[in-house]
XYZ file of C-alpha atoms in Angstrom:
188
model
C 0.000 0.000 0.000
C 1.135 3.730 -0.693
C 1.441 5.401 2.391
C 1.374 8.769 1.065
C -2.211 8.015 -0.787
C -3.164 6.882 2.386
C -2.292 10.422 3.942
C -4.112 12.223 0.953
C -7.245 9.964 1.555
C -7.312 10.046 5.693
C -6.488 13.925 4.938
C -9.404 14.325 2.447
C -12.421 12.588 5.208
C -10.567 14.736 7.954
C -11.082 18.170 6.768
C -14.107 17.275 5.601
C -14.951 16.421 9.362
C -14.744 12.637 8.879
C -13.928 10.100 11.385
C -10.804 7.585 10.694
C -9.697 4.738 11.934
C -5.457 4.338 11.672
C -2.646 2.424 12.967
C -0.503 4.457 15.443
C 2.395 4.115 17.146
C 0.558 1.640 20.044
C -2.884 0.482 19.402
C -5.152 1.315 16.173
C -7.173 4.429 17.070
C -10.068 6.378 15.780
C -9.374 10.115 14.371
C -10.254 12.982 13.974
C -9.047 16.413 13.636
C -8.618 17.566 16.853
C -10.212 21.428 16.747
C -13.563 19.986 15.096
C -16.395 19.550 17.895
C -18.847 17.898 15.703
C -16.340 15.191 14.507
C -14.961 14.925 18.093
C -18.560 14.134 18.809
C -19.045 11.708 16.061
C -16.075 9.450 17.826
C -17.876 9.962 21.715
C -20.890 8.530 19.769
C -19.366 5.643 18.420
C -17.437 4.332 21.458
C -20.779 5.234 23.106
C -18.644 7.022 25.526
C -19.197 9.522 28.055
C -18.193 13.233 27.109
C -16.490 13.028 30.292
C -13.865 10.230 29.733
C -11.499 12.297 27.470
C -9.473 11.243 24.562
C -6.154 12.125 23.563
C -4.667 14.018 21.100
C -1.460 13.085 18.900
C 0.729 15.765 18.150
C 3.916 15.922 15.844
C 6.543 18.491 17.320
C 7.300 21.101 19.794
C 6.063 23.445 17.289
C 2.146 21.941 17.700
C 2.632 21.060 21.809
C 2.972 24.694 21.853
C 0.190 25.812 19.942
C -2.048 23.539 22.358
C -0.237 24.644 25.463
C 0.994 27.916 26.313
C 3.322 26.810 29.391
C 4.852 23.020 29.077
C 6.890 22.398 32.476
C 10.354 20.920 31.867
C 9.713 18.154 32.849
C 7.414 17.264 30.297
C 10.521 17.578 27.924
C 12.568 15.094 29.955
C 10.088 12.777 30.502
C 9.471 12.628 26.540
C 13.403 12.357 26.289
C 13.819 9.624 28.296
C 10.913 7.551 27.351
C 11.454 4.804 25.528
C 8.053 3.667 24.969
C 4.831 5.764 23.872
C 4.245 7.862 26.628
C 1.039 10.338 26.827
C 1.735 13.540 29.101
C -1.565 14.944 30.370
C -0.909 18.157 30.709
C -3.096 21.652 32.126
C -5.145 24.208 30.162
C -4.978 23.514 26.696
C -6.487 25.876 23.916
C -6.942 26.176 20.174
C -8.293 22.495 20.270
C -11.903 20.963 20.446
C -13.455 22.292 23.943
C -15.422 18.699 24.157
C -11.743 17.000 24.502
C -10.870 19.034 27.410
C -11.378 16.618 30.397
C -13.346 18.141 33.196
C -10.321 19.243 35.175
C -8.994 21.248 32.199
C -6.835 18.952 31.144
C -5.477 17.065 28.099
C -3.970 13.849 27.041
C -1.022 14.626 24.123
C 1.566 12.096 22.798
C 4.217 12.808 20.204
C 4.424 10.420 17.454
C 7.103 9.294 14.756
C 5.064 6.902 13.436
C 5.561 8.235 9.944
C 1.752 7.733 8.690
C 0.680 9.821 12.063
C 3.211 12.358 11.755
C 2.767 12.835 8.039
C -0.784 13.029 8.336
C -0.250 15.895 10.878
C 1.794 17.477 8.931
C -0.999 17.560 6.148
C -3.320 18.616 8.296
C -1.053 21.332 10.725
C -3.013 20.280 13.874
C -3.455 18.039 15.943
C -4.908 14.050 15.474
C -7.472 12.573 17.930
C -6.523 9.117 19.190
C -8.780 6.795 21.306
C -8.798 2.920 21.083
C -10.631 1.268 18.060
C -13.439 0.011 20.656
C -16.788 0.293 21.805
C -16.575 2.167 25.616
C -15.540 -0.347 28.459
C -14.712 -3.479 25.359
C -11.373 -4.574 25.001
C -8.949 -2.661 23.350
C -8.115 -4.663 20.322
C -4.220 -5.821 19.606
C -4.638 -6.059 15.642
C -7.266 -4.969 12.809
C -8.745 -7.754 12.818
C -9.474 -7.647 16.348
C -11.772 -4.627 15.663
C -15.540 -4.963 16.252
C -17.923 -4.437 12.738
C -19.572 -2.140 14.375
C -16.507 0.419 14.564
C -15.516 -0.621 10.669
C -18.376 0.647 9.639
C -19.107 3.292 12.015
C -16.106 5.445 10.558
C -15.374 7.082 7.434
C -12.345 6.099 6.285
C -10.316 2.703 7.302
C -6.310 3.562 6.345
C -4.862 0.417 4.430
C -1.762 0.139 6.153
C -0.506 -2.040 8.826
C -3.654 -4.771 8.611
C -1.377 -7.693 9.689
C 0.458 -5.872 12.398
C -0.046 -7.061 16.000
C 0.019 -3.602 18.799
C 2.028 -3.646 21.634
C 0.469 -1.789 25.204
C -1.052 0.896 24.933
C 1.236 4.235 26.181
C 2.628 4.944 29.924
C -0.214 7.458 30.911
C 2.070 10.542 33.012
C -0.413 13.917 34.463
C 1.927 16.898 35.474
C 0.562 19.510 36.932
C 1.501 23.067 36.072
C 3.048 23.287 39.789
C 5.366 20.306 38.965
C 3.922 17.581 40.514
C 4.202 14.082 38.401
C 1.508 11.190 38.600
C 1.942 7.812 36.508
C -1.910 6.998 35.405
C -1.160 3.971 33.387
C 2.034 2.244 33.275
């Protein structure tokens, strides 16, 4: 499969507030473009999941982190440095993004990803890509595509043709920091 006419497809359904569902760097995830309520609501309807558990967002450089978050503690930076598996920083006040993915306490999930159909895709798009497991709310998250309940196939706009045969590994280390430094490990 072409990955780049996979980026120009998944790019296509995004802007036109489609839902997607991709291979990331962990798990496959549903997507959307993370500053569009409606499609952000789209995904919370097809997990059948409560506005209130949030979803993350993936983000492709310091250069987006920043757009999202006007203060990033340091330590955000050095736990990203030193991680050596997918890691998702939830991190305080974000802005410029969806207000229905801002969790309740005014917070939000990010991970940066290299996974080159992610970060391409972001790049297409310059913002950032919701991520939430490919399953209904409170299933298991499924390890491979074919793992993936009909229900969610069909349910999205696009499926991305890459990466069918691939088994995930965990989902990512879940770290909260708190703008007054304090560090809390939420999923290991």
């Amino acid at each position: 499969m072409d990955i780049n006419q996979e980026i120009h497809n998944a790019f296509e359904v995004i802007k036109n507030g489609g839902i997607i569902l991709y291979p990331t760097d962990t798990v496959w995830g549903i997507g959307c473009d993370a500053t569009n309520p409606e499609a952000v609501d789209k995904i919370f309807k097809l997990k059948q999941r409560a506005e209130t558990q949030s979803m993350i967002c993936l983000m492709n450089g310091e250069k987006m982190m920043y757009n999202v978050f006007k203060e990033i503690p340091e330590v955000a930076w050095q736990i990203l440095d030193l991680s050596e598996n997918p890691t998702t920083l939830v991190l305080d006040n974000p802005r410029n993004i969806a207000p229905n993915l801002i969790a309740p306490d005014k917070t939000l999930g990010i991970r940066l990803v290299k996974e080159p159909f992610c970060f391409k895709l972001m790049e297409r798009m310059k913002k950032p890509l919701v991520s939430t497991s490919a399953n209904i709310s409170g299933q298991t998250t499924p390890k491979s595509f074919k793992e993936i309940s009909p229900e969610i196939v069909k349910g999205v706009d696009y499926v991305v043709n890459l990466h069918h045969e691939k088994i995930a590994g965990k989902p990512s280390t879940i770290i909260k920091l708190t703008s007054d430094a304090q560090v809390k490990v939420i999923r290991k």
